[in-house]
CSV table of C-alpha atoms and ligand atoms in Angstrom, one decimal:
chain,number,residue,atom,x,y,z
A,206,UNK,CA,0.1,-0.1,0.0
A,207,UNK,CA,0.9,3.5,-0.8
A,208,UNK,CA,0.3,6.3,-2.5
A,209,UNK,CA,2.0,7.3,-5.3
A,210,UNK,CA,2.7,2.8,-6.0
A,211,UNK,CA,1.7,3.4,-10.1
A,212,UNK,CA,5.1,1.8,-11.7
A,213,UNK,CA,6.5,-0.4,-8.4
A,214,UNK,CA,8.0,-3.3,-9.1
A,215,UNK,CA,7.0,-5.2,-6.3
A,216,UNK,CA,3.7,-7.5,-8.1
A,217,UNK,CA,5.0,-8.3,-10.9
A,218,UNK,CA,8.5,-9.0,-8.7
A,219,UNK,CA,6.8,-11.0,-5.8
A,220,UNK,CA,4.0,-13.3,-8.2
A,221,UNK,CA,7.0,-14.1,-10.3
A,222,UNK,CA,8.5,-15.6,-7.2
A,223,UNK,CA,5.1,-17.2,-6.1
A,224,UNK,CA,5.3,-18.7,-9.6
A,225,UNK,CA,8.5,-19.9,-9.7
A,226,UNK,CA,7.8,-21.5,-5.9
A,227,UNK,CA,4.1,-22.8,-7.2
A,228,UNK,CA,2.9,-21.0,-4.8
A,229,UNK,CA,-1.0,-20.0,-6.0
A,230,UNK,CA,-0.8,-16.7,-4.5
A,231,UNK,CA,-1.4,-12.7,-4.8
A,232,UNK,CA,0.6,-9.5,-4.1
A,233,UNK,CA,-1.8,-7.0,-5.1
A,234,UNK,CA,-0.7,-2.8,-5.4
A,235,UNK,CA,-3.0,-0.5,-3.3
A,236,UNK,CA,-3.4,2.9,-3.9
A,237,UNK,CA,-4.2,4.2,-0.9
A,238,UNK,CA,-4.9,7.7,0.4
A,239,UNK,CA,-3.6,8.1,4.3
A,240,UNK,CA,-6.9,9.4,5.6
A,241,UNK,CA,-8.0,5.8,4.3
A,242,UNK,CA,-5.0,4.0,6.0
A,243,UNK,CA,-6.5,3.0,9.1
A,244,UNK,CA,-9.2,1.4,7.2
A,245,UNK,CA,-7.3,-0.2,4.6
A,246,UNK,CA,-4.8,-2.3,7.7
A,247,UNK,CA,-8.0,-3.4,9.5
A,248,UNK,CA,-9.5,-4.5,6.0
A,249,UNK,CA,-6.1,-7.0,5.6
A,250,UNK,CA,-6.9,-8.9,8.6
A,251,UNK,CA,-11.0,-9.2,7.4
A,252,UNK,CA,-9.9,-10.7,4.4
A,253,UNK,CA,-7.6,-12.9,5.5
A,254,UNK,CA,-4.4,-11.3,4.3
A,255,UNK,CA,-1.1,-12.7,5.2
A,256,UNK,CA,0.7,-9.3,5.5
A,257,UNK,CA,2.2,-6.6,3.1
A,258,UNK,CA,4.2,-4.1,2.6
A,259,UNK,CA,3.5,-0.6,3.1
A,260,UNK,CA,5.6,2.3,1.1
A,261,UNK,CA,5.6,6.4,1.0
A,262,UNK,CA,4.0,8.3,2.7
A,263,UNK,CA,2.7,5.3,5.0
A,264,UNK,CA,5.8,4.1,6.6
A,265,UNK,CA,5.4,5.9,9.7
A,266,UNK,CA,1.5,6.4,10.4
A,267,UNK,CA,1.0,2.6,9.9
A,268,UNK,CA,2.6,2.1,13.0
A,269,UNK,CA,-0.3,2.8,15.0
A,270,UNK,CA,-2.2,0.0,13.5
A,271,UNK,CA,-0.4,-2.5,14.5
A,272,UNK,CA,-0.5,-4.4,17.8
A,273,UNK,CA,3.6,-5.1,18.1
A,274,UNK,CA,7.1,-4.0,16.6
A,275,UNK,CA,10.6,-5.9,15.8
A,276,UNK,CA,13.3,-4.4,17.7
A,277,UNK,CA,14.4,-2.8,14.5
A,278,UNK,CA,11.1,-1.5,13.4
A,279,UNK,CA,10.7,-0.1,16.7
A,280,UNK,CA,14.3,1.7,16.7
A,281,UNK,CA,13.5,3.2,12.6
A,282,UNK,CA,10.3,4.4,13.6
A,283,UNK,CA,9.0,3.3,10.6
A,284,UNK,CA,7.2,0.0,9.3
A,285,UNK,CA,7.3,-1.4,5.3
A,286,UNK,CA,6.2,-5.1,5.9
A,287,UNK,CA,3.6,-6.6,7.9
A,288,UNK,CA,3.0,-9.8,8.8
A,289,UNK,CA,-0.2,-11.3,10.2
A,290,UNK,CA,0.9,-13.8,13.0
A,291,UNK,CA,-2.0,-15.1,15.0
A,292,UNK,CA,-4.1,-12.2,14.4
A,293,UNK,CA,-1.8,-9.6,15.2
A,294,UNK,CA,-0.6,-7.0,12.8
A,295,UNK,CA,3.4,-7.3,13.5
A,296,UNK,CA,5.6,-5.0,11.8
A,297,UNK,CA,8.4,-5.1,10.7
A,298,UNK,CA,11.7,-3.1,8.6
A,299,UNK,CA,13.4,-5.4,5.7
A,300,UNK,CA,15.0,-2.1,4.2
A,301,UNK,CA,17.8,-2.4,6.1
A,302,UNK,CA,17.6,-5.7,6.6
A,303,UNK,CA,17.1,-6.5,3.1
A,304,UNK,CA,20.7,-3.9,2.6
A,305,UNK,CA,22.1,-6.3,5.4
A,306,UNK,CA,21.6,-9.2,3.1
A,307,UNK,CA,22.8,-7.9,0.1
A,308,UNK,CA,26.1,-6.9,1.3
A,309,UNK,CA,26.4,-10.5,3.1
A,310,UNK,CA,27.1,-11.8,-0.6
A,311,UNK,CA,30.5,-9.4,-0.8
A,312,UNK,CA,31.8,-9.1,2.7
A,313,UNK,CA,30.0,-9.1,7.0
A,314,UNK,CA,28.7,-6.0,8.4
A,315,UNK,CA,30.9,-7.0,11.9
A,316,UNK,CA,33.6,-5.0,12.5
A,317,UNK,CA,33.2,-2.3,10.0
A,318,UNK,CA,34.1,1.1,9.4
A,319,UNK,CA,31.1,2.9,7.5
A,320,UNK,CA,30.8,5.7,5.9
A,321,UNK,CA,27.0,6.5,5.0
A,322,UNK,CA,26.0,9.4,2.7
A,323,UNK,CA,22.3,10.6,3.7
A,324,UNK,CA,19.9,10.1,6.6
A,325,UNK,CA,16.6,9.8,5.6
A,326,UNK,CA,14.3,7.2,5.5
A,327,UNK,CA,16.4,4.7,3.6
A,328,UNK,CA,19.8,5.9,5.5
A,329,UNK,CA,18.0,5.1,8.8
A,330,UNK,CA,17.0,1.6,8.5
A,331,UNK,CA,20.4,0.8,6.8
A,332,UNK,CA,22.6,2.8,9.8
A,333,UNK,CA,20.3,1.0,12.8
A,334,UNK,CA,20.5,-2.7,10.8
A,335,UNK,CA,24.4,-2.1,10.5
A,336,UNK,CA,24.7,-1.1,14.1
A,337,UNK,CA,22.6,-4.5,15.4
A,338,UNK,CA,24.9,-6.6,13.2
A,339,UNK,CA,28.0,-5.3,15.4
A,340,UNK,CA,29.6,-2.7,12.9
A,341,UNK,CA,32.9,-0.4,14.6
A,342,UNK,CA,31.7,3.0,13.6
A,343,UNK,CA,29.8,4.9,11.3
A,344,UNK,CA,29.6,8.2,9.8
A,345,UNK,CA,26.5,10.2,8.9
A,346,UNK,CA,27.3,12.4,6.3
A,347,UNK,CA,23.9,14.9,4.7
A,348,UNK,CA,22.8,18.1,3.9
A,349,UNK,CA,20.6,19.0,6.7
A,350,UNK,CA,22.2,19.3,10.2
A,351,UNK,CA,19.1,17.9,12.1
A,352,UNK,CA,18.2,14.7,10.3
A,353,UNK,CA,22.1,13.6,10.4
A,354,UNK,CA,22.6,14.6,14.2
A,355,UNK,CA,18.7,13.2,15.1
A,356,UNK,CA,20.3,9.2,13.2
A,357,UNK,CA,23.8,9.7,15.5
A,358,UNK,CA,21.6,10.3,18.3
A,359,UNK,CA,19.4,7.3,18.1
A,360,UNK,CA,22.7,5.3,16.8
A,361,UNK,CA,24.8,6.2,20.0
A,362,UNK,CA,21.8,6.4,22.3
A,363,UNK,CA,19.4,3.7,21.5
A,364,UNK,CA,22.0,1.0,19.8
A,365,UNK,CA,25.5,1.6,21.7
A,366,UNK,CA,27.1,2.5,18.2
A,367,UNK,CA,30.0,4.6,18.0
A,368,UNK,CA,28.7,7.6,15.3
A,369,UNK,CA,29.0,10.6,14.4
A,370,UNK,CA,27.9,13.5,12.1
A,371,UNK,CA,29.6,15.7,9.2
A,372,UNK,CA,27.3,18.4,7.7
A,373,UNK,CA,27.9,18.0,3.8
A,374,UNK,CA,28.6,21.3,2.7
A,375,UNK,CA,31.7,20.5,-0.1
A,376,UNK,CA,33.0,18.0,-2.0
A,377,UNK,CA,33.2,15.3,0.9
A,378,UNK,CA,36.7,13.1,1.1
A,379,UNK,CA,36.2,9.2,1.7
A,380,UNK,CA,38.8,8.5,4.3
A,381,UNK,CA,41.0,5.8,3.9
A,382,UNK,CA,40.1,3.6,6.6
A,383,UNK,CA,36.5,3.3,5.8
A,384,UNK,CA,35.3,0.3,4.3
A,385,UNK,CA,32.1,0.6,3.3
A,386,UNK,CA,30.6,3.4,1.9
A,387,UNK,CA,26.5,3.7,1.5
A,388,UNK,CA,24.8,6.7,-0.5
A,389,UNK,CA,21.6,6.6,0.8
A,390,UNK,CA,20.4,9.8,-0.1
A,391,UNK,CA,18.5,10.0,-3.5
A,392,UNK,CA,20.7,11.3,-5.8
A,393,UNK,CA,21.5,8.8,-9.3
A,394,UNK,CA,17.5,8.2,-8.8
A,395,UNK,CA,16.6,8.3,-12.4
A,396,UNK,CA,19.5,10.2,-13.5
A,397,UNK,CA,22.9,8.0,-14.6
A,398,UNK,CA,24.7,11.1,-14.4
A,399,UNK,CA,24.0,12.7,-11.1
A,400,UNK,CA,26.8,13.1,-9.4
A,401,UNK,CA,27.3,13.2,-5.3
A,402,UNK,CA,29.6,15.5,-4.1
A,403,UNK,CA,32.5,13.4,-3.2
A,404,UNK,CA,35.9,14.1,-4.2
A,405,UNK,CA,36.3,10.6,-6.6
A,406,UNK,CA,39.9,10.4,-6.2
A,407,UNK,CA,39.0,9.6,-2.4
A,408,UNK,CA,37.8,6.0,-3.9
A,409,UNK,CA,40.2,3.6,-2.6
A,410,UNK,CA,40.2,0.1,-3.8
A,411,UNK,CA,40.0,-1.4,-0.4
A,412,UNK,CA,36.1,0.5,-0.2
A,413,UNK,CA,33.6,-1.2,-0.8
A,414,UNK,CA,31.3,1.3,-2.3
A,415,UNK,CA,27.4,0.3,-2.2
A,416,UNK,CA,23.6,2.4,-3.2
A,417,UNK,CA,19.9,2.3,-2.8
A,418,UNK,CA,19.1,3.5,-6.2
A,419,UNK,CA,18.1,1.0,-8.2
A,420,UNK,CA,17.0,3.0,-10.9
A,421,UNK,CA,19.1,3.2,-13.1
A,422,UNK,CA,21.3,-0.1,-11.8
A,423,UNK,CA,25.1,1.4,-12.4
A,424,UNK,CA,25.0,4.8,-10.7
A,425,UNK,CA,27.7,7.2,-11.5
A,426,UNK,CA,28.6,6.5,-7.7
A,427,UNK,CA,28.9,3.1,-8.0
A,428,UNK,CA,30.5,3.9,-11.4
A,429,UNK,CA,32.8,5.9,-10.6
A,430,UNK,CA,33.7,3.6,-7.3
A,431,UNK,CA,34.1,0.9,-10.1
A,432,UNK,CA,36.7,2.3,-11.9
A,433,UNK,CA,38.7,3.2,-8.9
A,434,UNK,CA,39.0,-0.6,-8.3
A,435,UNK,CA,36.4,-1.2,-5.7
A,436,UNK,CA,34.1,-3.9,-4.8
A,437,UNK,CA,30.0,-2.5,-5.1
A,438,UNK,CA,27.0,-3.8,-4.4
A,439,UNK,CA,23.9,-1.9,-6.2
A,440,UNK,CA,20.6,-0.7,-5.1
A,441,UNK,CA,18.8,-3.7,-6.9
A,442,UNK,CA,20.1,-6.0,-4.2
A,443,UNK,CA,18.7,-4.3,-1.5
A,444,UNK,CA,15.1,-3.9,-3.6
A,445,UNK,CA,15.5,-8.5,-3.9
A,446,UNK,CA,16.4,-9.4,-0.5
A,447,UNK,CA,13.7,-7.0,1.2
A,448,UNK,CA,11.4,-8.4,-0.6
A,449,UNK,CA,12.9,-11.9,-0.2
A,450,UNK,CA,12.9,-11.6,3.3
A,451,UNK,CA,9.0,-10.7,2.9
A,452,UNK,CA,8.6,-13.7,1.3
A,453,UNK,CA,10.1,-15.7,3.8
A,454,UNK,CA,7.9,-14.0,6.9
A,455,UNK,CA,4.6,-14.7,4.5
A,456,UNK,CA,5.5,-18.1,3.0
A,457,UNK,CA,7.5,-19.9,5.4
A,458,UNK,CA,9.4,-20.7,1.5
A,459,UNK,CA,12.4,-19.7,0.4
A,460,UNK,CA,12.4,-17.4,-2.6
A,461,UNK,CA,14.8,-17.7,-6.1
A,462,UNK,CA,15.9,-14.6,-5.8
A,463,UNK,CA,17.4,-14.9,-9.4
A,464,UNK,CA,13.9,-14.7,-10.6
A,465,UNK,CA,12.7,-11.8,-8.1
A,466,UNK,CA,16.1,-9.8,-9.9
A,467,UNK,CA,15.2,-10.7,-12.9
A,468,UNK,CA,11.6,-9.4,-12.9
A,469,UNK,CA,12.4,-5.8,-11.2
A,470,UNK,CA,14.8,-5.7,-14.6
A,471,UNK,CA,12.1,-7.2,-16.9
A,472,UNK,CA,9.8,-4.6,-15.3
A,473,UNK,CA,11.9,-1.7,-15.1
A,474,UNK,CA,13.4,-2.1,-18.2
A,475,UNK,CA,16.8,-2.2,-16.9
B,775,NDP,P1,14.2,10.3,1.8
B,775,NDP,O1,13.1,11.6,1.4
B,775,NDP,O2,13.8,10.0,3.4
B,775,NDP,O3,15.4,11.0,2.7
B,775,NDP,C1,16.0,11.4,1.4
B,775,NDP,C2,17.6,11.2,1.6
B,775,NDP,O4,18.4,12.3,0.2
B,775,NDP,C3,17.7,13.1,2.2
B,775,NDP,O5,18.8,12.7,3.3
B,775,NDP,C4,18.3,13.9,1.6
B,775,NDP,O6,19.1,14.8,2.9
B,775,NDP,C5,18.8,13.4,0.4
B,775,NDP,N1,19.2,13.9,-0.2
B,775,NDP,C6,18.3,14.2,-1.2
B,775,NDP,N2,18.6,14.6,-2.3
B,775,NDP,C7,19.7,15.5,-2.2
B,775,NDP,C8,20.9,16.4,-2.8
B,775,NDP,N3,20.7,17.2,-4.0
B,775,NDP,N4,21.6,16.7,-1.6
B,775,NDP,C9,22.1,15.5,-1.2
B,775,NDP,N5,21.6,15.4,-0.3
B,775,NDP,C10,20.4,15.0,-1.1
B,775,NDP,O7,14.6,9.0,0.9
B,775,NDP,P2,14.3,7.8,1.4
B,775,NDP,O8,15.3,7.9,2.2
B,775,NDP,O9,12.6,7.2,1.2
B,775,NDP,O10,14.5,6.9,-0.3
B,775,NDP,C11,16.0,7.5,-0.5
B,775,NDP,C12,16.4,6.3,-1.6
B,775,NDP,O11,16.9,5.0,-1.5
B,775,NDP,C13,15.5,6.7,-3.0
B,775,NDP,O12,16.2,7.1,-4.1
B,775,NDP,C14,14.7,5.7,-3.0
B,775,NDP,O13,14.5,4.6,-4.2
B,775,NDP,C15,15.7,4.1,-2.5
B,775,NDP,N6,15.4,3.3,-1.2
B,775,NDP,C16,15.7,2.2,-2.2
B,775,NDP,C17,15.6,1.0,-1.8
B,775,NDP,C18,15.8,-0.1,-2.0
B,775,NDP,O14,15.2,-1.4,-1.9
B,775,NDP,N7,17.2,-0.4,-3.1
B,775,NDP,C19,14.8,0.7,-0.3
B,775,NDP,C20,14.2,2.2,-0.3
B,775,NDP,C21,14.8,3.2,-0.5
B,775,NDP,P3,18.1,16.2,3.5
B,775,NDP,O15,18.1,15.1,5.0
B,775,NDP,O16,19.2,17.1,3.2
B,775,NDP,O17,16.9,15.9,2.8
């Protein structure tokens, strides 16, 4: 459920995965206005839904209609995935978990030093999940001070993780001792030429560089990093993995992630 949701690839991705797993299930894309969210969530239980995903603008607003939250969703104050367990609506946030699962295809987060650009919904979800998975330290680099400092406060006070804020008001040079460098902003979305204010020469081959943006898959940020020898993790991996986590929670079955990735690529023509 979201508004607007036209063009969202999740239904196509999930239904291809249901089909590959031989499950006669449906995943519906529902356009729900904010003033009808409560009715829509109550309707899930009435109609025997197994769960659902929530996207903008409902990720925070949906919380008041749920019975309980997982630890990560409670820390983030935002939910993108609900599962109905024993008639209870349980809110989870799979954005950060999807990112971590995608990252694990290359490296383990524990002990890593992280530079994260952005402090919006996606960056917050990633930062909390990385902290819960034992990263060593997180530097939040954000354009607006308020959101950046609020995320640092959450990480240091509630997840007991070493975190600092750097105001992003000029070209940022990535420190040599960073292990993981992540674009958690919307810069690059729908624009393969959009560039993050980052000193290109500061990418080092030991940096693992990730992007949340999945369309285009090969963002300029990832391209510049790859040209300097960095391993990269694209936003499509995060999208597929957050979907796979929801799929598993609802069906109890492991989906075929390759089918899911192909489905998104087909849907978005990428
Ligand atoms: P938000 O609006 O919550 O946050 C946007 C962030 O980007 C903020 O930190 C904002 O900074 C920053 N930002 C935007 N424009 C600029 C700019 N020109 N210069 C510097 N900073 C900028 O969005 P979300 O966090 O929900 O989404 C961010 C991206 O993540 C989107 O592209 C979305 O598609 C993607 N996403 C991908 C997912 C996946 O599965 N791959 C899942 C969820 C999201 P400020 O605080 O200063 O405004």
